[in-house]
mmCIF file of C-alpha atoms and ligand atoms in Angstrom:
data_model
loop_
_atom_site.group_PDB
_atom_site.id
_atom_site.type_symbol
_atom_site.label_atom_id
_atom_site.label_comp_id
_atom_site.label_asym_id
_atom_site.label_seq_id
_atom_site.Cartn_x
_atom_site.Cartn_y
_atom_site.Cartn_z
ATOM 1 C CA UNK A 8 19.067 1.635 -18.905
ATOM 2 C CA UNK A 9 18.055 0.047 -15.540
ATOM 3 C CA UNK A 10 16.779 1.127 -12.195
ATOM 4 C CA UNK A 11 19.200 1.401 -9.227
ATOM 5 C CA UNK A 12 18.764 1.466 -5.530
ATOM 6 C CA UNK A 13 18.683 5.251 -4.591
ATOM 7 C CA UNK A 14 17.672 5.299 -1.004
ATOM 8 C CA UNK A 15 16.688 2.883 1.782
ATOM 9 C CA UNK A 16 13.802 3.838 4.025
ATOM 10 C CA UNK A 17 13.945 1.642 7.158
ATOM 11 C CA UNK A 18 10.684 0.707 8.943
ATOM 12 C CA UNK A 19 10.063 1.670 12.461
ATOM 13 C CA UNK A 20 7.746 0.006 15.042
ATOM 14 C CA UNK A 21 4.723 2.115 15.894
ATOM 15 C CA UNK A 22 1.011 1.718 16.512
ATOM 16 C CA UNK A 23 -2.112 3.134 14.888
ATOM 17 C CA UNK A 24 -5.870 2.639 15.125
ATOM 18 C CA UNK A 25 -6.921 1.640 18.647
ATOM 19 C CA UNK A 26 -3.511 0.197 19.332
ATOM 20 C CA UNK A 27 -2.476 -1.996 16.473
ATOM 21 C CA UNK A 28 1.276 -2.700 16.350
ATOM 22 C CA UNK A 29 2.830 -2.167 12.960
ATOM 23 C CA UNK A 30 6.022 -1.296 11.153
ATOM 24 C CA UNK A 31 5.855 1.940 9.060
ATOM 25 C CA UNK A 32 8.413 2.675 6.403
ATOM 26 C CA UNK A 33 7.018 5.226 3.989
ATOM 27 C CA UNK A 34 5.288 7.988 6.009
ATOM 28 C CA UNK A 35 7.327 7.354 9.118
ATOM 29 C CA UNK A 36 8.520 10.965 8.659
ATOM 30 C CA UNK A 37 7.231 13.719 6.266
ATOM 31 C CA UNK A 38 10.220 13.269 3.962
ATOM 32 C CA UNK A 39 9.929 9.535 3.718
ATOM 33 C CA UNK A 40 7.427 9.366 0.848
ATOM 34 C CA UNK A 41 7.742 8.249 -2.695
ATOM 35 C CA UNK A 42 5.247 10.520 -4.657
ATOM 36 C CA UNK A 43 2.439 9.472 -5.129
ATOM 37 C CA UNK A 44 2.967 6.907 -2.215
ATOM 38 C CA UNK A 45 2.384 8.527 1.197
ATOM 39 C CA UNK A 46 2.558 5.655 3.597
ATOM 40 C CA UNK A 47 3.221 1.836 3.863
ATOM 41 C CA UNK A 48 2.431 -0.092 7.057
ATOM 42 C CA UNK A 49 3.202 -3.688 7.609
ATOM 43 C CA UNK A 50 1.379 -5.530 10.295
ATOM 44 C CA UNK A 51 2.522 -8.931 11.361
ATOM 45 C CA UNK A 52 1.807 -10.676 14.694
ATOM 46 C CA UNK A 53 0.747 -14.001 16.199
ATOM 47 C CA UNK A 54 -0.226 -12.118 19.483
ATOM 48 C CA UNK A 55 -3.803 -10.895 19.564
ATOM 49 C CA UNK A 56 -2.894 -8.108 21.888
ATOM 50 C CA UNK A 57 -0.990 -6.547 18.935
ATOM 51 C CA UNK A 58 -4.076 -6.456 16.646
ATOM 52 C CA UNK A 59 -7.394 -7.122 18.534
ATOM 53 C CA UNK A 60 -8.256 -3.415 19.037
ATOM 54 C CA UNK A 61 -8.410 -2.872 15.327
ATOM 55 C CA UNK A 62 -9.193 0.333 13.565
ATOM 56 C CA UNK A 63 -12.580 1.683 14.835
ATOM 57 C CA UNK A 64 -14.473 4.207 12.786
ATOM 58 C CA UNK A 65 -12.328 7.006 11.550
ATOM 59 C CA UNK A 66 -12.310 9.484 8.522
ATOM 60 C CA UNK A 67 -10.044 9.906 5.492
ATOM 61 C CA UNK A 68 -10.052 12.597 2.745
ATOM 62 C CA UNK A 69 -7.882 13.202 -0.343
ATOM 63 C CA UNK A 70 -6.241 9.865 -1.131
ATOM 64 C CA UNK A 71 -6.607 6.152 -1.553
ATOM 65 C CA UNK A 72 -5.945 3.335 0.904
ATOM 66 C CA UNK A 73 -5.113 -0.200 -0.177
ATOM 67 C CA UNK A 74 -5.189 -3.117 2.286
ATOM 68 C CA UNK A 75 -3.577 -6.303 1.343
ATOM 69 C CA UNK A 76 -3.889 -9.372 3.625
ATOM 70 C CA UNK A 77 -1.527 -12.229 3.821
ATOM 71 C CA UNK A 78 -2.936 -13.826 6.883
ATOM 72 C CA UNK A 79 -5.966 -13.135 9.154
ATOM 73 C CA UNK A 80 -9.505 -11.935 8.726
ATOM 74 C CA UNK A 81 -10.670 -8.400 8.984
ATOM 75 C CA UNK A 82 -14.143 -6.731 8.329
ATOM 76 C CA UNK A 83 -14.227 -3.347 6.661
ATOM 77 C CA UNK A 84 -17.404 -1.241 7.118
ATOM 78 C CA UNK A 85 -18.016 2.246 5.866
ATOM 79 C CA UNK A 86 -20.641 5.017 5.838
ATOM 80 C CA UNK A 87 -21.659 4.110 2.340
ATOM 81 C CA UNK A 88 -22.884 0.719 3.615
ATOM 82 C CA UNK A 89 -20.074 -1.341 2.260
ATOM 83 C CA UNK A 90 -19.055 -4.417 4.063
ATOM 84 C CA UNK A 91 -15.872 -6.135 2.934
ATOM 85 C CA UNK A 92 -14.509 -9.313 4.391
ATOM 86 C CA UNK A 93 -10.664 -9.270 4.137
ATOM 87 C CA UNK A 94 -9.396 -12.831 3.824
ATOM 88 C CA UNK A 95 -5.825 -14.197 3.318
ATOM 89 C CA UNK A 96 -4.570 -13.252 -0.144
ATOM 90 C CA UNK A 97 -7.304 -10.653 -0.760
ATOM 91 C CA UNK A 98 -7.259 -6.904 -0.853
ATOM 92 C CA UNK A 99 -9.501 -3.767 -0.708
ATOM 93 C CA UNK A 100 -8.996 -0.601 -2.671
ATOM 94 C CA UNK A 101 -10.710 2.380 -1.007
ATOM 95 C CA UNK A 102 -10.832 5.837 -2.548
ATOM 96 C CA UNK A 103 -11.474 8.310 0.245
ATOM 97 C CA UNK A 104 -12.091 11.150 -2.248
ATOM 98 C CA UNK A 105 -13.931 14.046 -0.396
ATOM 99 C CA UNK A 106 -14.523 11.712 2.569
ATOM 100 C CA UNK A 107 -15.153 8.352 3.907
ATOM 101 C CA UNK A 108 -15.728 7.100 7.417
ATOM 102 C CA UNK A 109 -14.740 3.440 7.910
ATOM 103 C CA UNK A 110 -13.637 0.850 10.432
ATOM 104 C CA UNK A 111 -11.432 -2.261 9.907
ATOM 105 C CA UNK A 112 -11.906 -4.813 12.780
ATOM 106 C CA UNK A 113 -10.257 -8.142 13.356
ATOM 107 C CA UNK A 114 -12.652 -11.029 12.994
ATOM 108 C CA UNK A 115 -10.454 -13.412 15.027
ATOM 109 C CA UNK A 116 -9.377 -13.657 18.612
ATOM 110 C CA UNK A 117 -6.157 -15.573 18.072
ATOM 111 C CA UNK A 118 -3.797 -16.684 15.304
ATOM 112 C CA UNK A 119 -1.781 -14.662 12.893
ATOM 113 C CA UNK A 120 -2.648 -11.258 11.355
ATOM 114 C CA UNK A 121 -0.397 -10.201 8.677
ATOM 115 C CA UNK A 122 -0.632 -7.657 5.794
ATOM 116 C CA UNK A 123 -0.055 -4.260 4.584
ATOM 117 C CA UNK A 124 -1.758 -0.865 4.229
ATOM 118 C CA UNK A 125 -0.601 1.534 1.507
ATOM 119 C CA UNK A 126 -1.745 5.125 1.089
ATOM 120 C CA UNK A 127 -1.678 6.454 -2.506
ATOM 121 C CA UNK A 128 -2.142 10.172 -3.106
ATOM 122 C CA UNK A 129 -4.893 11.574 -5.396
ATOM 123 C CA UNK A 130 -4.201 14.448 -7.758
ATOM 124 C CA UNK A 131 -5.741 17.817 -6.796
ATOM 125 C CA UNK A 132 -8.430 17.484 -9.343
ATOM 126 C CA UNK A 133 -9.636 14.142 -7.740
ATOM 127 C CA UNK A 134 -9.313 14.807 -4.050
ATOM 128 C CA UNK A 135 -12.929 15.873 -3.691
ATOM 129 C CA UNK A 136 -14.491 13.156 -5.877
ATOM 130 C CA UNK A 137 -17.118 10.783 -4.372
ATOM 131 C CA UNK A 138 -15.675 8.032 -2.171
ATOM 132 C CA UNK A 139 -15.668 4.494 -3.485
ATOM 133 C CA UNK A 140 -14.735 1.087 -2.326
ATOM 134 C CA UNK A 141 -13.748 -2.139 -4.104
ATOM 135 C CA UNK A 142 -13.398 -5.578 -2.464
ATOM 136 C CA UNK A 143 -10.787 -7.782 -4.200
ATOM 137 C CA UNK A 144 -11.149 -11.469 -3.579
ATOM 138 C CA UNK A 145 -7.997 -13.608 -3.591
ATOM 139 C CA UNK A 146 -9.103 -15.308 -6.870
ATOM 140 C CA UNK A 147 -9.452 -11.905 -8.592
ATOM 141 C CA UNK A 148 -5.703 -11.117 -8.120
ATOM 142 C CA UNK A 149 -3.633 -11.853 -11.158
ATOM 143 C CA UNK A 150 -1.053 -14.589 -10.507
ATOM 144 C CA UNK A 151 1.860 -16.166 -12.501
ATOM 145 C CA UNK A 152 4.697 -18.519 -11.770
ATOM 146 C CA UNK A 153 8.161 -17.168 -12.655
ATOM 147 C CA UNK A 154 10.643 -18.889 -14.796
ATOM 148 C CA UNK A 155 13.210 -20.398 -12.480
ATOM 149 C CA UNK A 156 10.685 -20.564 -9.594
ATOM 150 C CA UNK A 157 8.811 -17.973 -7.649
ATOM 151 C CA UNK A 158 5.443 -16.371 -7.886
ATOM 152 C CA UNK A 159 4.109 -12.956 -8.816
ATOM 153 C CA UNK A 160 0.693 -11.596 -7.660
ATOM 154 C CA UNK A 161 -0.646 -8.590 -9.539
ATOM 155 C CA UNK A 162 -3.050 -6.532 -7.427
ATOM 156 C CA UNK A 163 -2.906 -3.422 -9.715
ATOM 157 C CA UNK A 164 -1.349 -2.724 -13.137
ATOM 158 C CA UNK A 165 0.166 -5.401 -15.390
ATOM 159 C CA UNK A 166 3.433 -7.247 -15.758
ATOM 160 C CA UNK A 167 4.948 -8.710 -18.927
ATOM 161 C CA UNK A 168 6.645 -12.011 -18.460
ATOM 162 C CA UNK A 169 8.323 -14.583 -20.772
ATOM 163 C CA UNK A 170 5.031 -16.585 -21.035
ATOM 164 C CA UNK A 171 2.666 -13.593 -21.460
ATOM 165 C CA UNK A 172 1.081 -10.696 -19.738
ATOM 166 C CA UNK A 173 -0.613 -10.753 -16.345
ATOM 167 C CA UNK A 174 -3.195 -8.040 -15.385
ATOM 168 C CA UNK A 175 -4.407 -7.118 -11.937
ATOM 169 C CA UNK A 176 -8.002 -6.325 -11.033
ATOM 170 C CA UNK A 177 -7.127 -2.532 -10.407
ATOM 171 C CA UNK A 178 -6.715 -0.601 -13.690
ATOM 172 C CA UNK A 179 -7.463 2.837 -15.183
ATOM 173 C CA UNK A 180 -6.470 5.137 -12.263
ATOM 174 C CA UNK A 181 -4.717 8.380 -13.091
ATOM 175 C CA UNK A 182 -1.574 7.479 -11.111
ATOM 176 C CA UNK A 183 -1.288 4.226 -13.015
ATOM 177 C CA UNK A 184 -0.308 2.263 -9.902
ATOM 178 C CA UNK A 185 1.610 -1.077 -10.159
ATOM 179 C CA UNK A 186 1.217 -3.218 -7.077
ATOM 180 C CA UNK A 187 3.069 -6.571 -7.071
ATOM 181 C CA UNK A 188 3.618 -9.236 -4.418
ATOM 182 C CA UNK A 189 6.619 -11.234 -5.474
ATOM 183 C CA UNK A 190 7.993 -14.496 -3.957
ATOM 184 C CA UNK A 191 11.396 -15.885 -5.017
ATOM 185 C CA UNK A 192 13.405 -18.952 -4.106
ATOM 186 C CA UNK A 193 16.921 -18.642 -3.029
ATOM 187 C CA UNK A 194 19.018 -17.417 -5.912
ATOM 188 C CA UNK A 195 15.760 -16.454 -7.836
ATOM 189 C CA UNK A 196 15.429 -13.254 -9.795
ATOM 190 C CA UNK A 197 12.595 -10.993 -11.138
ATOM 191 C CA UNK A 198 13.255 -8.467 -13.966
ATOM 192 C CA UNK A 199 10.438 -5.987 -14.910
ATOM 193 C CA UNK A 200 10.238 -2.962 -17.158
ATOM 194 C CA UNK A 201 8.753 0.068 -15.409
ATOM 195 C CA UNK A 202 7.073 2.999 -17.198
ATOM 196 C CA UNK A 203 9.276 6.046 -17.908
ATOM 197 C CA UNK A 204 9.130 8.620 -15.223
ATOM 198 C CA UNK A 205 7.222 6.558 -12.756
ATOM 199 C CA UNK A 206 8.341 6.445 -9.025
ATOM 200 C CA UNK A 207 9.082 2.995 -7.760
ATOM 201 C CA UNK A 208 10.126 1.053 -4.608
ATOM 202 C CA UNK A 209 10.416 -2.387 -3.213
ATOM 203 C CA UNK A 210 9.505 -3.361 0.363
ATOM 204 C CA UNK A 211 11.169 -6.663 1.509
ATOM 205 C CA UNK A 212 9.059 -8.542 4.128
ATOM 206 C CA UNK A 213 11.083 -11.762 4.127
ATOM 207 C CA UNK A 214 14.770 -12.184 3.432
ATOM 208 C CA UNK A 215 16.442 -9.433 1.460
ATOM 209 C CA UNK A 216 16.646 -8.325 -2.172
ATOM 210 C CA UNK A 217 19.573 -7.134 -4.274
ATOM 211 C CA UNK A 218 18.768 -4.454 -6.867
ATOM 212 C CA UNK A 219 20.692 -4.348 -10.237
ATOM 213 C CA UNK A 220 22.882 -6.809 -11.961
ATOM 214 C CA UNK A 221 24.686 -9.256 -9.782
ATOM 215 C CA UNK A 222 27.980 -7.525 -10.358
ATOM 216 C CA UNK A 223 26.954 -4.222 -8.825
ATOM 217 C CA UNK A 224 23.710 -4.987 -6.963
ATOM 218 C CA UNK A 225 22.887 -3.112 -3.700
ATOM 219 C CA UNK A 226 20.923 -4.837 -1.078
ATOM 220 C CA UNK A 227 17.618 -3.895 0.552
ATOM 221 C CA UNK A 228 17.376 -5.532 3.982
ATOM 222 C CA UNK A 229 14.311 -7.223 5.495
ATOM 223 C CA UNK A 230 11.493 -4.852 6.530
ATOM 224 C CA UNK A 231 12.890 -1.841 4.593
ATOM 225 C CA UNK A 232 11.713 0.071 1.462
ATOM 226 C CA UNK A 233 14.275 0.472 -1.233
ATOM 227 C CA UNK A 234 13.603 3.499 -3.481
ATOM 228 C CA UNK A 235 14.476 2.801 -7.159
ATOM 229 C CA UNK A 236 15.983 5.739 -9.034
ATOM 230 C CA UNK A 237 16.803 5.776 -12.705
ATOM 231 C CA UNK A 238 14.757 4.557 -15.464
ATOM 232 C CA UNK A 239 14.059 1.347 -17.378
ATOM 233 C CA UNK A 240 13.832 -2.131 -16.112
ATOM 234 C CA UNK A 241 14.311 -3.274 -12.497
ATOM 235 C CA UNK A 242 16.391 -6.388 -11.725
ATOM 236 C CA UNK A 243 15.763 -7.951 -8.302
ATOM 237 C CA UNK A 244 17.489 -10.898 -6.873
ATOM 238 C CA UNK A 245 16.894 -12.890 -3.745
ATOM 239 C CA UNK A 246 20.045 -12.065 -1.959
ATOM 240 C CA UNK A 247 20.203 -14.208 1.110
ATOM 241 C CA UNK A 248 17.907 -17.275 0.815
ATOM 242 C CA UNK A 249 14.350 -16.984 -0.280
ATOM 243 C CA UNK A 250 12.751 -13.577 -0.421
ATOM 244 C CA UNK A 251 9.262 -12.076 -0.416
ATOM 245 C CA UNK A 252 8.665 -8.363 -1.347
ATOM 246 C CA UNK A 253 6.183 -5.849 -2.725
ATOM 247 C CA UNK A 254 7.127 -3.876 -5.869
ATOM 248 C CA UNK A 255 5.185 -0.620 -6.226
ATOM 249 C CA UNK A 256 5.372 1.993 -9.006
ATOM 250 C CA UNK A 257 3.109 4.894 -10.018
ATOM 251 C CA UNK A 258 3.076 8.175 -11.874
ATOM 252 C CA UNK A 259 4.334 10.971 -9.573
ATOM 253 C CA UNK A 260 1.932 13.974 -9.077
ATOM 254 C CA UNK A 261 4.467 16.633 -8.303
ATOM 255 C CA UNK A 262 2.001 18.501 -6.176
ATOM 256 C CA UNK A 263 2.328 20.084 -2.689
ATOM 257 C CA UNK A 264 1.351 17.539 0.043
ATOM 258 C CA UNK A 265 -0.093 18.836 3.369
ATOM 259 C CA UNK A 266 -1.030 16.067 5.782
ATOM 260 C CA UNK A 267 -2.899 16.259 9.046
ATOM 261 C CA UNK A 268 -3.406 12.691 10.310
ATOM 262 C CA UNK A 269 -6.082 11.013 8.043
ATOM 263 C CA UNK A 270 -6.556 14.019 5.764
ATOM 264 C CA UNK A 271 -4.048 14.681 2.818
ATOM 265 C CA UNK A 272 -4.574 17.708 0.789
ATOM 266 C CA UNK A 273 -2.626 20.349 -1.207
ATOM 267 C CA UNK A 274 -2.881 23.342 1.055
ATOM 268 C CA UNK A 275 -3.231 24.245 4.766
ATOM 269 C CA UNK A 276 -6.639 25.890 4.051
ATOM 270 C CA UNK A 277 -7.932 22.645 2.537
ATOM 271 C CA UNK A 278 -6.805 20.688 5.621
ATOM 272 C CA UNK A 279 -8.611 23.289 7.872
ATOM 273 C CA UNK A 280 -11.650 22.774 5.775
ATOM 274 C CA UNK A 281 -11.437 19.000 6.147
ATOM 275 C CA UNK A 282 -11.119 19.279 9.937
ATOM 276 C CA UNK A 283 -14.131 21.721 10.048
ATOM 277 C CA UNK A 284 -16.177 19.447 7.787
ATOM 278 C CA UNK A 285 -15.488 16.403 9.928
ATOM 279 C CA UNK A 286 -16.407 18.287 13.077
ATOM 280 C CA UNK A 287 -19.635 19.552 11.466
ATOM 281 C CA UNK A 288 -20.478 15.965 10.104
ATOM 282 C CA UNK A 289 -20.033 17.298 6.624
ATOM 283 C CA UNK A 290 -16.884 15.381 5.559
ATOM 284 C CA UNK A 291 -18.759 12.910 3.385
ATOM 285 C CA UNK A 292 -21.651 15.033 2.170
ATOM 286 C CA UNK A 293 -21.581 16.676 -1.190
HETATM 287 FE FE1 FE B 8 -8.484 3.988 7.553
#
């Protein structure tokens, strides 16, 4: 059994925060989600006008946000008093739970800013748990060279390679997320078993990848998400020169999703409550 390319979700240029240019694939429309993944943004610019405004203080409730930096320097601050320096190759894992108010501001006035923000939904039973925040330094991320060239970085979950297992710093969440950053040389490939029943997708950010055995592989173009259907292992090939991509998988929740901006709950009433709580300065209080 193997995974096959089921659907391509292209990315669209948009902006968020106080005017940060980015490309949104998952989450660009209500239907473009891969349960429990709600949204994936890629930001990549050498022009400070595209990122300097940053993401000033704003709220979230009901899900988790994961920021992964390739280049640049951002500072995270939140109402709990956490301060996290996001540096190249590092990440942050924030669980909004019942409520968090945070900002992410660039700490540079020029140069390249490049990375990703992913939103992962929480099950109904965990949407109102206390907020938490985890800074992941570059050296905390699991890393292994691939046979035949290439590199895999493991931010969450674990991978099994010919030379052993590599675990990421984020473990034990109920959605069991796998978050990999993979780099392949031209002609390189990456094969990985994914847990039965888990949703999965790849997001190519350099080059393109072909999904499946070379005989019947289908290609995910640059800056697009490829949703992986079927079961079993996924076989990915650098299809056109070197390739870099994210591979994400997690246990689907199968629950209703009602989103209003930065609040993601199960019902309209819960969204109205979140909006009211935010207006009354009660979003983050127990
Ligand atoms: Fe945020």
